[in-house]
Amino acid sequence: DAAMAAIPDDCVDRLVIAGTPAECRARVAAYAGVIDELILINALPPRDGDVVGSYAGLMGLARD
């Protein structure tokens, strides 16, 4: 709780992209021409144990 309280919400919003696929695409697109590399991490464990398959949505964002 203390760590969460110590990090301002606007800092988290700048470092993390989360939401619907459309919202995430818009956030990623806002960085076009500004960043050299984008690291895509799926922080949620896969429901069915398919770790590779759980990244399909993220890979779709990277292709768009």
XYZ file of N, CA and C in Angstrom:
192
model
N 0.823 -1.198 0.000
C 0.000 0.000 0.000
C 0.866 1.262 0.000
N 1.956 1.224 0.764
C 2.823 2.392 0.842
C 3.495 2.664 -0.503
N 3.920 1.607 -1.178
C 4.560 1.786 -2.478
C 3.567 2.349 -3.488
N 2.354 1.853 -3.476
C 1.336 2.368 -4.402
C 1.023 3.829 -4.108
N 0.988 4.192 -2.853
C 0.709 5.579 -2.483
C 1.867 6.505 -2.846
N 3.088 5.973 -2.893
C 4.262 6.792 -3.166
C 4.428 7.132 -4.647
N 3.778 6.371 -5.528
C 3.912 6.605 -6.968
C 2.660 7.312 -7.470
N 2.788 8.545 -7.936
C 1.623 9.295 -8.406
C 0.961 8.624 -9.609
N -0.355 8.733 -9.682
C -1.110 8.137 -10.785
C -0.628 8.628 -12.147
N -0.260 9.910 -12.259
C 0.184 10.418 -13.562
C 1.500 9.760 -13.996
N 2.339 9.361 -13.042
C 3.570 8.642 -13.362
C 3.232 7.259 -13.915
N 2.320 6.568 -13.278
C 1.897 5.252 -13.752
C 1.287 5.381 -15.141
N 0.447 6.379 -15.349
C -0.194 6.586 -16.652
C 0.831 6.823 -17.762
N 1.960 7.436 -17.441
C 3.000 7.694 -18.444
C 3.824 6.451 -18.756
N 3.913 5.534 -17.805
C 4.768 4.356 -17.970
C 4.022 3.104 -18.421
N 2.710 3.089 -18.230
C 1.925 1.888 -18.486
C 0.845 2.193 -19.511
N 0.685 1.305 -20.454
C -0.398 1.414 -21.419
C -1.336 0.250 -21.150
N -2.565 0.554 -20.804
C -3.551 -0.477 -20.494
C -4.915 -0.011 -20.991
N -5.764 -0.954 -21.269
C -7.115 -0.628 -21.707
C -7.579 -1.573 -22.794
N -8.565 -1.144 -23.535
C -9.058 -1.938 -24.651
C -8.001 -1.932 -25.751
N -8.096 -2.858 -26.693
C -7.133 -2.827 -27.800
C -7.117 -1.472 -28.523
N -8.270 -0.874 -28.725
C -8.321 0.428 -29.412
C -7.644 1.516 -28.577
N -7.870 1.507 -27.276
C -7.231 2.495 -26.401
C -5.716 2.314 -26.388
N -5.272 1.067 -26.344
C -3.830 0.791 -26.337
C -3.195 1.208 -27.654
N -3.864 0.920 -28.775
C -3.336 1.337 -30.086
C -3.160 2.849 -30.138
N -4.143 3.570 -29.630
C -4.070 5.038 -29.641
C -2.912 5.531 -28.785
N -2.716 4.916 -27.627
C -1.608 5.329 -26.756
C -0.264 5.028 -27.407
N -0.141 3.842 -28.025
C 1.108 3.477 -28.699
C 1.359 4.423 -29.871
N 0.328 4.726 -30.648
C 0.465 5.611 -31.807
C 0.941 7.001 -31.395
N 0.588 7.432 -30.204
C 1.004 8.758 -29.732
C 2.519 8.866 -29.579
N 3.192 7.728 -29.473
C 4.646 7.731 -29.314
C 5.395 7.559 -30.635
N 4.685 7.477 -31.738
C 5.327 7.298 -33.047
C 6.321 8.437 -33.296
N 7.539 8.075 -33.681
C 8.574 9.064 -33.943
C 9.279 9.580 -32.705
N 8.823 9.142 -31.529
C 9.405 9.620 -30.278
C 10.251 8.541 -29.613
N 9.814 7.296 -29.736
C 10.531 6.205 -29.081
C 11.214 5.317 -30.108
N 12.279 4.671 -29.680
C 13.010 3.749 -30.547
C 12.563 2.313 -30.343
N 12.085 1.993 -29.157
C 11.768 0.619 -28.832
C 10.558 0.584 -27.907
N 9.698 -0.384 -28.128
C 8.516 -0.571 -27.302
C 8.579 -1.969 -26.720
N 8.479 -2.080 -25.422
C 8.514 -3.377 -24.752
C 7.079 -3.748 -24.390
N 6.615 -4.870 -24.934
C 5.262 -5.331 -24.672
C 5.297 -6.450 -23.638
N 4.605 -6.242 -22.532
C 4.571 -7.226 -21.451
C 3.127 -7.494 -21.082
N 2.776 -8.754 -21.049
C 1.458 -9.153 -20.587
C 1.615 -9.534 -19.127
N 1.110 -8.713 -18.231
C 1.302 -8.938 -16.802
C 0.312 -9.931 -16.211
N -0.690 -10.311 -16.985
C -1.685 -11.244 -16.473
C -1.308 -12.676 -16.838
N -1.482 -13.606 -15.910
C -1.190 -15.007 -16.244
C -2.234 -15.532 -17.228
N -1.836 -16.427 -18.112
C -2.804 -16.975 -19.065
C -3.846 -17.822 -18.349
N -5.081 -17.710 -18.777
C -6.176 -18.473 -18.152
C -6.050 -19.967 -18.412
N -5.574 -20.316 -19.593
C -5.533 -21.723 -19.984
C -4.131 -22.324 -19.943
N -3.156 -21.590 -19.403
C -1.795 -22.080 -19.332
C -0.985 -21.865 -20.603
N -1.584 -21.280 -21.648
C -0.900 -21.045 -22.920
C -0.189 -19.696 -22.872
N 1.049 -19.706 -22.377
C 1.806 -18.470 -22.203
C 2.047 -17.781 -23.539
N 2.453 -18.530 -24.550
C 2.732 -17.948 -25.860
C 1.451 -17.364 -26.456
N 0.369 -18.094 -26.394
C -0.909 -17.627 -26.927
C -1.438 -16.398 -26.214
N -1.067 -16.227 -24.950
C -1.558 -15.071 -24.191
C -0.990 -13.759 -24.716
N 0.058 -13.835 -25.532
C 0.654 -12.636 -26.107
C 0.075 -12.275 -27.483
N -0.877 -13.035 -27.979
C -1.437 -12.792 -29.312
C -1.998 -11.371 -29.441
N -2.727 -10.920 -28.438
C -3.288 -9.555 -28.482
C -2.204 -8.494 -28.525
N -1.153 -8.678 -27.740
C -0.048 -7.720 -27.755
C 0.661 -7.694 -29.093
N 0.855 -8.855 -29.672
C 1.518 -8.914 -30.970
C 0.656 -8.241 -32.035
N -0.651 -8.334 -31.885
C -1.551 -7.628 -32.801
C -1.378 -6.127 -32.701
N -1.158 -5.632 -31.498
C -0.909 -4.199 -31.317
C 0.394 -3.798 -31.993
N 1.386 -4.647 -31.909
C 2.695 -4.323 -32.488
C 2.623 -4.277 -34.013
N 1.756 -5.090 -34.599
C 1.654 -5.123 -36.061
C 0.849 -3.952 -36.610
N -0.087 -3.433 -35.837
C -0.996 -2.390 -36.336
C -0.364 -1.041 -36.466
